[in-house]
mmCIF file with all atom_site columns, C-alpha atoms in Angstrom:
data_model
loop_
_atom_site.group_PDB
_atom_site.id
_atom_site.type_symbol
_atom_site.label_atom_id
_atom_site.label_alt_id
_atom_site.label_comp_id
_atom_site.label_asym_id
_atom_site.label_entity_id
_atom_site.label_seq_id
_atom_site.pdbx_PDB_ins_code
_atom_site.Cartn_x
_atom_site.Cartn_y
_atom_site.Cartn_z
_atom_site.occupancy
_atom_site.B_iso_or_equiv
_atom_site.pdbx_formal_charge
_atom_site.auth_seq_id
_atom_site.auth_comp_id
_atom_site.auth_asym_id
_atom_site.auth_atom_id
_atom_site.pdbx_PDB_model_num
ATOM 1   C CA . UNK A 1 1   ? -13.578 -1.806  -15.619 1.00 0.00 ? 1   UNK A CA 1
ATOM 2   C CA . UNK A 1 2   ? -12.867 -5.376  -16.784 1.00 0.00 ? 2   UNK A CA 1
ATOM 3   C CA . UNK A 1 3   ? -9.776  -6.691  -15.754 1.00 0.00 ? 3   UNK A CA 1
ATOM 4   C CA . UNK A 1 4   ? -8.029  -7.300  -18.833 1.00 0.00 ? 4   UNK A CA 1
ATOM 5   C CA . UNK A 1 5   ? -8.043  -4.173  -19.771 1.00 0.00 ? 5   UNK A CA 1
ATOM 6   C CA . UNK A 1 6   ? -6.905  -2.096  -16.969 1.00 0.00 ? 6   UNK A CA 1
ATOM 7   C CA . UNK A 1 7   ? -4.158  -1.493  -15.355 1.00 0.00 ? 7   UNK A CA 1
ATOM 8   C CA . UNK A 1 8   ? -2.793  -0.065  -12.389 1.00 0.00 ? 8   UNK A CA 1
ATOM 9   C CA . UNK A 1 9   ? -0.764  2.691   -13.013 1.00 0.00 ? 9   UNK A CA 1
ATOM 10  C CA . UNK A 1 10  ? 2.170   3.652   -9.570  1.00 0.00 ? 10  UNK A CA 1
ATOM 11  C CA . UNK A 1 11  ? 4.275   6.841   -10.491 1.00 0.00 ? 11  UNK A CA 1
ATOM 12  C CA . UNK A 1 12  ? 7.294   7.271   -8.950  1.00 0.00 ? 12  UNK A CA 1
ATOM 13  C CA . UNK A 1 13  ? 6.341   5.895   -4.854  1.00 0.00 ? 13  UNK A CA 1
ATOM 14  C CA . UNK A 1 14  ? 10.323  6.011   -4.878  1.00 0.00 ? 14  UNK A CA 1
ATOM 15  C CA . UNK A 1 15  ? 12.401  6.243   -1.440  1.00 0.00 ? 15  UNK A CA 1
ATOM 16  C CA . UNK A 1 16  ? 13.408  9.801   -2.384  1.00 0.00 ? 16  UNK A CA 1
ATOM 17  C CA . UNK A 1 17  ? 9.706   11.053  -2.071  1.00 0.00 ? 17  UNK A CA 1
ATOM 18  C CA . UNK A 1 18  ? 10.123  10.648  1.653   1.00 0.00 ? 18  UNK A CA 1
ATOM 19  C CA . UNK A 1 19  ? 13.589  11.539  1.991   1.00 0.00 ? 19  UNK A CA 1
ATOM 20  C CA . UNK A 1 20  ? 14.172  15.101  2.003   1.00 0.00 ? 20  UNK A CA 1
ATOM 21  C CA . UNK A 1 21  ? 14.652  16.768  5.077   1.00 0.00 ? 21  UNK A CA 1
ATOM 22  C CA . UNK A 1 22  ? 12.525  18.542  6.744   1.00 0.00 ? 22  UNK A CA 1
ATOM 23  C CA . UNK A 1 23  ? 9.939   17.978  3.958   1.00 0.00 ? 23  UNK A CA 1
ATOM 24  C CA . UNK A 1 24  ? 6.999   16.114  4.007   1.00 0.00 ? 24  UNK A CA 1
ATOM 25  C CA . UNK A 1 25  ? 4.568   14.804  1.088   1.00 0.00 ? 25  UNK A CA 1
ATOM 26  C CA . UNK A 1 26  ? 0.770   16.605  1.991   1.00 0.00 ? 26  UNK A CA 1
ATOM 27  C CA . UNK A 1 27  ? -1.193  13.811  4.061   1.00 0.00 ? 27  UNK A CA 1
ATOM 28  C CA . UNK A 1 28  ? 1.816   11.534  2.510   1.00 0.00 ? 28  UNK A CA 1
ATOM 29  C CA . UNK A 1 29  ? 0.551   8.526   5.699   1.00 0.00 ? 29  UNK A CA 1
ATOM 30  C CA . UNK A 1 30  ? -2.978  8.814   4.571   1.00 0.00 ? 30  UNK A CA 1
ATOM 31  C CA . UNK A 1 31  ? -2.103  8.955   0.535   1.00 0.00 ? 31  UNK A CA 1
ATOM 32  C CA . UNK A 1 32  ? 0.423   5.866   1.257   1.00 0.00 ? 32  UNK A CA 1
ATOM 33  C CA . UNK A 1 33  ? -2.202  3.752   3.291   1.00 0.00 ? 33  UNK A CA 1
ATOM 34  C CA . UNK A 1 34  ? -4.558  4.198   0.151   1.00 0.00 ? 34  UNK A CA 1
ATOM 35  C CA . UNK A 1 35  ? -1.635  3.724   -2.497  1.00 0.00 ? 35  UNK A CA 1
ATOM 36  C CA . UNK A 1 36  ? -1.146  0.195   -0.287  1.00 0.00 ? 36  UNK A CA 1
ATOM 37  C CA . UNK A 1 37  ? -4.906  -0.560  -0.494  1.00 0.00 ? 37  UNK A CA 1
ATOM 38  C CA . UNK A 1 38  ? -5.028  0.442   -4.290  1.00 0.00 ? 38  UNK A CA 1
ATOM 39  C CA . UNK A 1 39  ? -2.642  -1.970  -4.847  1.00 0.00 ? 39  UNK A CA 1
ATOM 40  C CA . UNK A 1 40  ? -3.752  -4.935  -2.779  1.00 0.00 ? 40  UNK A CA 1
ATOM 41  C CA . UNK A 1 41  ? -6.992  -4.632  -4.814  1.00 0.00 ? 41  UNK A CA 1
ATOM 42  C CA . UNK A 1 42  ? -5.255  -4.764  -7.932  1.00 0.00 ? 42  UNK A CA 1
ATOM 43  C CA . UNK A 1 43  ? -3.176  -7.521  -7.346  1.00 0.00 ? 43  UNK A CA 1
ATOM 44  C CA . UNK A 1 44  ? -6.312  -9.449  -5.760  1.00 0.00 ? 44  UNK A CA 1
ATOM 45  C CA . UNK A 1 45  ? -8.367  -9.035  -8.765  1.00 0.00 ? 45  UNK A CA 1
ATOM 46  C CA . UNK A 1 46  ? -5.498  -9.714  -11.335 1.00 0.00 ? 46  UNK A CA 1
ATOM 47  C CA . UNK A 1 47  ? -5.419  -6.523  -12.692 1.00 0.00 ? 47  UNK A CA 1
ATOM 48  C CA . UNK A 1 48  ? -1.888  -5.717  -14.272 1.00 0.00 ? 48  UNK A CA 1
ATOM 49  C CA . UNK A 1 49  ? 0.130   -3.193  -12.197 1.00 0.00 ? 49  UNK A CA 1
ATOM 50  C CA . UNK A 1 50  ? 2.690   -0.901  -13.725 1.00 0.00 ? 50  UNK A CA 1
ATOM 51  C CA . UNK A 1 51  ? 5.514   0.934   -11.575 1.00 0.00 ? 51  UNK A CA 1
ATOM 52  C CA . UNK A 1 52  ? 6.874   4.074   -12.919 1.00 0.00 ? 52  UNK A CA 1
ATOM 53  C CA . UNK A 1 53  ? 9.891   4.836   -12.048 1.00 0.00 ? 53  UNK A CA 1
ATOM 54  C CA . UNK A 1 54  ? 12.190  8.048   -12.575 1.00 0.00 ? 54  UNK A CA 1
ATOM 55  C CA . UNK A 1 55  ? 15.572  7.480   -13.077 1.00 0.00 ? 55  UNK A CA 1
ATOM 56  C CA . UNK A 1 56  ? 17.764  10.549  -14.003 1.00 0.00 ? 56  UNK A CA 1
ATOM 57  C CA . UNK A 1 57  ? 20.191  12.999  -12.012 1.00 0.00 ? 57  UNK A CA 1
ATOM 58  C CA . UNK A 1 58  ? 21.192  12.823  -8.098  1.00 0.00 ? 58  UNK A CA 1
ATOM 59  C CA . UNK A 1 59  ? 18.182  11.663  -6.100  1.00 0.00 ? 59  UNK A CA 1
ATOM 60  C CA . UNK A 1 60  ? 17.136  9.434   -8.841  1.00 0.00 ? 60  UNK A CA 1
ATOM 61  C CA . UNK A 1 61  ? 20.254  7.664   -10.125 1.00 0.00 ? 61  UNK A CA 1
ATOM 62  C CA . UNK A 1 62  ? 20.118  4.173   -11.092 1.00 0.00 ? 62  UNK A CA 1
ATOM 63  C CA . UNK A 1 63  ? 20.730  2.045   -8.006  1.00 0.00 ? 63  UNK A CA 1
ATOM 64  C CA . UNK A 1 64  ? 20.886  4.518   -5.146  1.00 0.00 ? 64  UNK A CA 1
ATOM 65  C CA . UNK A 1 65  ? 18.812  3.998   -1.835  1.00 0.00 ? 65  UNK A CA 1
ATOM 66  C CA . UNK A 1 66  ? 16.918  6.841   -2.828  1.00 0.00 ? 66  UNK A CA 1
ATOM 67  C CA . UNK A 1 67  ? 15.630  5.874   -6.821  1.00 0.00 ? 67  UNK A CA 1
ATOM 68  C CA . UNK A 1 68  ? 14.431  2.291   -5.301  1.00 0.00 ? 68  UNK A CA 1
ATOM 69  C CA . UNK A 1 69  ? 10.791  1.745   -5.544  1.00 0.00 ? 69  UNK A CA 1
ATOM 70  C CA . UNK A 1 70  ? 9.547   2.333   -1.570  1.00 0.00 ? 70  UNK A CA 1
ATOM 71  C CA . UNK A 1 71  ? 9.384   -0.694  0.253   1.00 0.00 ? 71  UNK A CA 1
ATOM 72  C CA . UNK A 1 72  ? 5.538   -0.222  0.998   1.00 0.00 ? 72  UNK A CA 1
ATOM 73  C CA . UNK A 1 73  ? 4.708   -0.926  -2.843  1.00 0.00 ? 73  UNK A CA 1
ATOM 74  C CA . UNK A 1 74  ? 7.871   -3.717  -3.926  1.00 0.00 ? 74  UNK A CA 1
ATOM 75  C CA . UNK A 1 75  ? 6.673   -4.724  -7.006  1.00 0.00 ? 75  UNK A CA 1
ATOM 76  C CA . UNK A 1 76  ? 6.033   -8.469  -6.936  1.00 0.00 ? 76  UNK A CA 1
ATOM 77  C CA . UNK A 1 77  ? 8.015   -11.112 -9.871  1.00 0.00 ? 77  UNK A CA 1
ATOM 78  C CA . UNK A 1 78  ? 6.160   -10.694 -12.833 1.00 0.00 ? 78  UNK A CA 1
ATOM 79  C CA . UNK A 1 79  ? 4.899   -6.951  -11.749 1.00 0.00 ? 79  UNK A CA 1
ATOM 80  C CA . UNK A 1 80  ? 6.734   -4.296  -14.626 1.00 0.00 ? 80  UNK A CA 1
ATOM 81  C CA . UNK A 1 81  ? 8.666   -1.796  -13.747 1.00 0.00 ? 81  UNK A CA 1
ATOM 82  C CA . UNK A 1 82  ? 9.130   1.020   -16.632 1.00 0.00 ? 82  UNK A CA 1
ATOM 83  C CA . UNK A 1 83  ? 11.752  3.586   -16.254 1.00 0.00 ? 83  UNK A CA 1
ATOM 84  C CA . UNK A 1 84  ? 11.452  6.950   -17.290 1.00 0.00 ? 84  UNK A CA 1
ATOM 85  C CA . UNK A 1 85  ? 14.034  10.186  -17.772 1.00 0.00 ? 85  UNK A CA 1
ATOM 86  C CA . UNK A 1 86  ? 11.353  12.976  -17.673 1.00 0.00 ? 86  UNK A CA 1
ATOM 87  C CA . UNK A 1 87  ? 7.628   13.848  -16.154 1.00 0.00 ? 87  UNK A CA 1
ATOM 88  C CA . UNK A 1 88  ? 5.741   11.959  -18.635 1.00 0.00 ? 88  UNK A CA 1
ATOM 89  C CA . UNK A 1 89  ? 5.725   8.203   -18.288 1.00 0.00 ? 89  UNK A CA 1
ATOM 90  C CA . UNK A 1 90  ? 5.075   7.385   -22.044 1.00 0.00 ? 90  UNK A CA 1
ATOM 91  C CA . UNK A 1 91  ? 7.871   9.950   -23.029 1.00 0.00 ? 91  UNK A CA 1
ATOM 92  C CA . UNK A 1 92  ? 11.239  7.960   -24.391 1.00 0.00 ? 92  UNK A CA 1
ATOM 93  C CA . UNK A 1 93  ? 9.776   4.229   -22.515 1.00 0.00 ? 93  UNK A CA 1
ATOM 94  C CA . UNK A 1 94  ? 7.951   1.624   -23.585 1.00 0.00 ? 94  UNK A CA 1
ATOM 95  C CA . UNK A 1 95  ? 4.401   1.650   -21.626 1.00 0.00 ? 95  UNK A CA 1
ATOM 96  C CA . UNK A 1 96  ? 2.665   2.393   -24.623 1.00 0.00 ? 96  UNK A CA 1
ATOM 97  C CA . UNK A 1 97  ? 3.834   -0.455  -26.413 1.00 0.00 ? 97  UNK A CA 1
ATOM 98  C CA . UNK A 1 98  ? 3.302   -2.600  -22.876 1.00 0.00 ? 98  UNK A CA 1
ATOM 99  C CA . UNK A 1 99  ? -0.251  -1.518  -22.987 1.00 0.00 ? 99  UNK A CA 1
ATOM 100 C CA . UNK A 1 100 ? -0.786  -1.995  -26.351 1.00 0.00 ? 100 UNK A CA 1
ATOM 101 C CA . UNK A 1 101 ? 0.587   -5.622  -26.050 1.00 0.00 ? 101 UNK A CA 1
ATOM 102 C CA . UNK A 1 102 ? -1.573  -6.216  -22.729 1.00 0.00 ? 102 UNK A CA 1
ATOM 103 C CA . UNK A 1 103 ? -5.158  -4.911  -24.575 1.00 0.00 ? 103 UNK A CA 1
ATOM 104 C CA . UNK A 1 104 ? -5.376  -2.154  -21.625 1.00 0.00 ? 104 UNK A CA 1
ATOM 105 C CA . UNK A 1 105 ? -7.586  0.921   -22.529 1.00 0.00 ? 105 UNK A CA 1
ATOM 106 C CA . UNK A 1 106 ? -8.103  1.813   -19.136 1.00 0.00 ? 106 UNK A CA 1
ATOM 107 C CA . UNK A 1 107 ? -5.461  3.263   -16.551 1.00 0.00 ? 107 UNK A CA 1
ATOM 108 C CA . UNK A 1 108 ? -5.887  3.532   -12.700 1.00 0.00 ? 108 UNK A CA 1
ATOM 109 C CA . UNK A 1 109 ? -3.427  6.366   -11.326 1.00 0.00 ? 109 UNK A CA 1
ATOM 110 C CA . UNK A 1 110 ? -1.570  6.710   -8.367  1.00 0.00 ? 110 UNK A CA 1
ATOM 111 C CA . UNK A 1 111 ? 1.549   8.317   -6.957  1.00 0.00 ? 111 UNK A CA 1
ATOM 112 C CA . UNK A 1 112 ? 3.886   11.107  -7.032  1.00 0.00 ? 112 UNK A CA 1
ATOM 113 C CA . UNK A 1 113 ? 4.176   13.948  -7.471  1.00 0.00 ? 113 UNK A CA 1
ATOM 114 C CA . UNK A 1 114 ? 1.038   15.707  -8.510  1.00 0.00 ? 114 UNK A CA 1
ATOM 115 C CA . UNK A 1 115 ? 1.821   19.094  -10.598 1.00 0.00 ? 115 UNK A CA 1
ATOM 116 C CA . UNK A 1 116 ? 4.867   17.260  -12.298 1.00 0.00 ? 116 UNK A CA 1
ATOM 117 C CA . UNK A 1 117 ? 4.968   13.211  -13.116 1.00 0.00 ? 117 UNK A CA 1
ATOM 118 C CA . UNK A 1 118 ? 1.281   12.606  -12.285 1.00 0.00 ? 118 UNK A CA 1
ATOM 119 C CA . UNK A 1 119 ? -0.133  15.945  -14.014 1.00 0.00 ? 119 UNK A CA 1
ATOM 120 C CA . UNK A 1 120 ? 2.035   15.015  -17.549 1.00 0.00 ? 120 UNK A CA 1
ATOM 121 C CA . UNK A 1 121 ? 1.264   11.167  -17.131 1.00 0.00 ? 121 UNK A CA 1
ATOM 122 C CA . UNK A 1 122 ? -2.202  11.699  -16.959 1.00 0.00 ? 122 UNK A CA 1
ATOM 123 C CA . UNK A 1 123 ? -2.615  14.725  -19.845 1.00 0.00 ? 123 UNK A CA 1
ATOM 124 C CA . UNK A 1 124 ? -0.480  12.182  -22.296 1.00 0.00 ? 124 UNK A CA 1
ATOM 125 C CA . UNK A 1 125 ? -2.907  9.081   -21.567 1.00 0.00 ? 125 UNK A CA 1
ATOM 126 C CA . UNK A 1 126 ? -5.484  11.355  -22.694 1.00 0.00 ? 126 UNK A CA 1
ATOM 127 C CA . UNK A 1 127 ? -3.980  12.595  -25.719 1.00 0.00 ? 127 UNK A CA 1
ATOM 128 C CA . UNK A 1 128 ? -3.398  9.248   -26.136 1.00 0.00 ? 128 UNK A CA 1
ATOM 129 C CA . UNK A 1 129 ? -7.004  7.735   -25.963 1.00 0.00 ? 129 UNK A CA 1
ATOM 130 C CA . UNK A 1 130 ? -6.751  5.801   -22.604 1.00 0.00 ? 130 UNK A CA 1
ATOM 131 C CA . UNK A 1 131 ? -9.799  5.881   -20.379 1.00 0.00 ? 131 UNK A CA 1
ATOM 132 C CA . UNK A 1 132 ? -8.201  7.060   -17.180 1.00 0.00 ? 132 UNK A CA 1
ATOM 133 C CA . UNK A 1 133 ? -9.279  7.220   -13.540 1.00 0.00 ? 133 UNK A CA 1
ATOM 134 C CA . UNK A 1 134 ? -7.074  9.475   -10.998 1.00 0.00 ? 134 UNK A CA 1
ATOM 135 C CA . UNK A 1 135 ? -7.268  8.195   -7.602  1.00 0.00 ? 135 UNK A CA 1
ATOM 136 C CA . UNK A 1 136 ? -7.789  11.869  -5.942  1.00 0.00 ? 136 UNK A CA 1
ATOM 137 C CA . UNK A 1 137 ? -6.680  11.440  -2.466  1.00 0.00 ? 137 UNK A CA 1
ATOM 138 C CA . UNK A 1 138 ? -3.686  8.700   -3.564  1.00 0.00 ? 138 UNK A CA 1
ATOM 139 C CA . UNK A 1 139 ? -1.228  11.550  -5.340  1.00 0.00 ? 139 UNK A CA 1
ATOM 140 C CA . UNK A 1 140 ? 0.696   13.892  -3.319  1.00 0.00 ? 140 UNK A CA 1
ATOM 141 C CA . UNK A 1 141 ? 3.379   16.768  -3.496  1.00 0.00 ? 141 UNK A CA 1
ATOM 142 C CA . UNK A 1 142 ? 5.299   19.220  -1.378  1.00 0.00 ? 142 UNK A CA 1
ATOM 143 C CA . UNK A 1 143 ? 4.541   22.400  -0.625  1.00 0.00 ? 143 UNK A CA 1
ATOM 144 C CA . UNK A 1 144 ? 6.661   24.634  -3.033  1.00 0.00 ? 144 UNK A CA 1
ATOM 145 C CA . UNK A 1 145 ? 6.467   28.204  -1.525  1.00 0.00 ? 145 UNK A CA 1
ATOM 146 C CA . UNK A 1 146 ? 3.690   29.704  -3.422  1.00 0.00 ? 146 UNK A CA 1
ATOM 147 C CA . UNK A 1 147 ? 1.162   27.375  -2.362  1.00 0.00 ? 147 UNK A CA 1
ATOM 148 C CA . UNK A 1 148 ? 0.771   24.132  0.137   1.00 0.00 ? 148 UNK A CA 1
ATOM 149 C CA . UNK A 1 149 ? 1.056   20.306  -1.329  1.00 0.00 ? 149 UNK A CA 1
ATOM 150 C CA . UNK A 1 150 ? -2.673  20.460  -0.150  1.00 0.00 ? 150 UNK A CA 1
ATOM 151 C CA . UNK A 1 151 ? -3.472  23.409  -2.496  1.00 0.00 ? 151 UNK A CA 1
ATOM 152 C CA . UNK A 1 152 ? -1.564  21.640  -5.516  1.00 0.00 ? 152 UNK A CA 1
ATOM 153 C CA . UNK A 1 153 ? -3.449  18.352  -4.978  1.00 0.00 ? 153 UNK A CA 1
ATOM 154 C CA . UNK A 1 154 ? -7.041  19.738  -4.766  1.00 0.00 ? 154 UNK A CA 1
ATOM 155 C CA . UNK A 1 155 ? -5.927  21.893  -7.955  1.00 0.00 ? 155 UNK A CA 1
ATOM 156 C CA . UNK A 1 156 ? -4.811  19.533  -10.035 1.00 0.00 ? 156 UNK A CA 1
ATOM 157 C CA . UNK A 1 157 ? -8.044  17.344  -9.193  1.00 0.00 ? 157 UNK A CA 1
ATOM 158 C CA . UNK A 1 158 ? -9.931  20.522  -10.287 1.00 0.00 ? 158 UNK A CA 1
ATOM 159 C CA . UNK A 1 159 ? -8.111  21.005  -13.323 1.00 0.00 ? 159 UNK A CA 1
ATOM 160 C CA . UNK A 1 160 ? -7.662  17.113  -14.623 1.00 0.00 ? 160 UNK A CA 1
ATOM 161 C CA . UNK A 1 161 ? -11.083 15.810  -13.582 1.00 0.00 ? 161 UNK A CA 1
ATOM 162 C CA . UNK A 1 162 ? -14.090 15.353  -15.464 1.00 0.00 ? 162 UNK A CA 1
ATOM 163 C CA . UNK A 1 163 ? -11.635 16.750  -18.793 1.00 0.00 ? 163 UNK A CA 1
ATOM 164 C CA . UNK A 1 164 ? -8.617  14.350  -18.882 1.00 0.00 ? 164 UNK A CA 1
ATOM 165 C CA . UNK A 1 165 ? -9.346  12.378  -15.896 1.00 0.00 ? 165 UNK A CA 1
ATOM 166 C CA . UNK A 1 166 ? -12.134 10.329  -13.794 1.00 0.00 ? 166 UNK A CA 1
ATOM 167 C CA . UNK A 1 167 ? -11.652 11.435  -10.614 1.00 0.00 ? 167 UNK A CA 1
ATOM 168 C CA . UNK A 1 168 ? -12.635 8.962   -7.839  1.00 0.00 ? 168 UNK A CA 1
ATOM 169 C CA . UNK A 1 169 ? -11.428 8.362   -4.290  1.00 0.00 ? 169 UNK A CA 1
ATOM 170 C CA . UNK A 1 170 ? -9.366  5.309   -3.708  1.00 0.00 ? 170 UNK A CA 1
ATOM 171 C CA . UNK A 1 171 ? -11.845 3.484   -1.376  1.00 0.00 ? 171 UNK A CA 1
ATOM 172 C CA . UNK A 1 172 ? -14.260 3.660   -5.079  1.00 0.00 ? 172 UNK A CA 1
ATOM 173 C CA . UNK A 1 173 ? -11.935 2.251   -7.489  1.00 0.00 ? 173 UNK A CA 1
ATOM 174 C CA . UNK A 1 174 ? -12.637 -1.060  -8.272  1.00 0.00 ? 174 UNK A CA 1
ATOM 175 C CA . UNK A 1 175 ? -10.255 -3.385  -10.705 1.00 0.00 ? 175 UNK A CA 1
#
């Protein structure tokens, strides 16, 4: 993917992901280590990165500890940082209009949390006509009672990849 035209794409790696007691993101070190790596490659190479980042109710509202990008990802000057009130990160924002400006045709994705922000993000790209890689082992969720974060993950790899999605491991993305 030429660097021009992709972009790095972080959903919501917010401090309230790894806030809530007693609850843990599935392999959330592992899937943060390769979110980190992700990103150092994509700044490296000069590809454009893009933080998504929810902003709505409680956890989430503007300014608190908790709605602050994590400190393992601060975006860098210059990096943009798009807001967004529901699951889908084109919905009510401005990223298509920052992609359109920017020539990118091709997303990288990354982040949080997989049957919700990640799951819309990436179906809407699609319907969209981006070219779109998901990183599959750099997206994570909670367990929710019916099944494990695990279970959700591997699922929604299953059910995005190879129809809405690339699916390729973090350590294979290349910017």
């Amino acid at each position: 993917m030429a660097n021009q035209r992709t972009a790095f794409i972080l959903i919501d790696v917010q401090e309230a992901m790894f806030s809530y007691p007693g609850m843990k993101l599935h392999d959330e070190e592992g899937v943060m280590e390769r979110i980190v790596s992700l990103l150092d490659r994509a700044r490296r190479n000069s590809t454009p990165v893009i933080f998504i980042q929810h902003t709505e109710d409680q956890e989430y509202t503007k300014g608190a500890p908790t709605w602050q990008i994590s400190s393992r990802v601060t975006p860098l000057p210059g990096e943009k940082i798009i807001e967004k009130p529901t699951w889908d990160a084109f919905h009510l924002t401005g990223l298509r209009e920052e992609l359109e400006r920017e020539g990118i045709t091709n997303l990288v994705f990354a982040g949080m949390q997989t049957e919700y922000c990640v799951d819309t993000t990436c179906r809407r790209a699609y319907s969209l006509g981006y070219y779109s890689v998901l990183a599959e082992d750099a997206h994570s969720t909670f367990d929710n009672g019916q099944l494990t974060g695990e279970e959700i993950v591997r699922h929604h790899n299953a059910v995005l990849g190879g129809r809405v999605v690339t699916l390729k491991p973090a350590g294979e993305i290349t910017f």
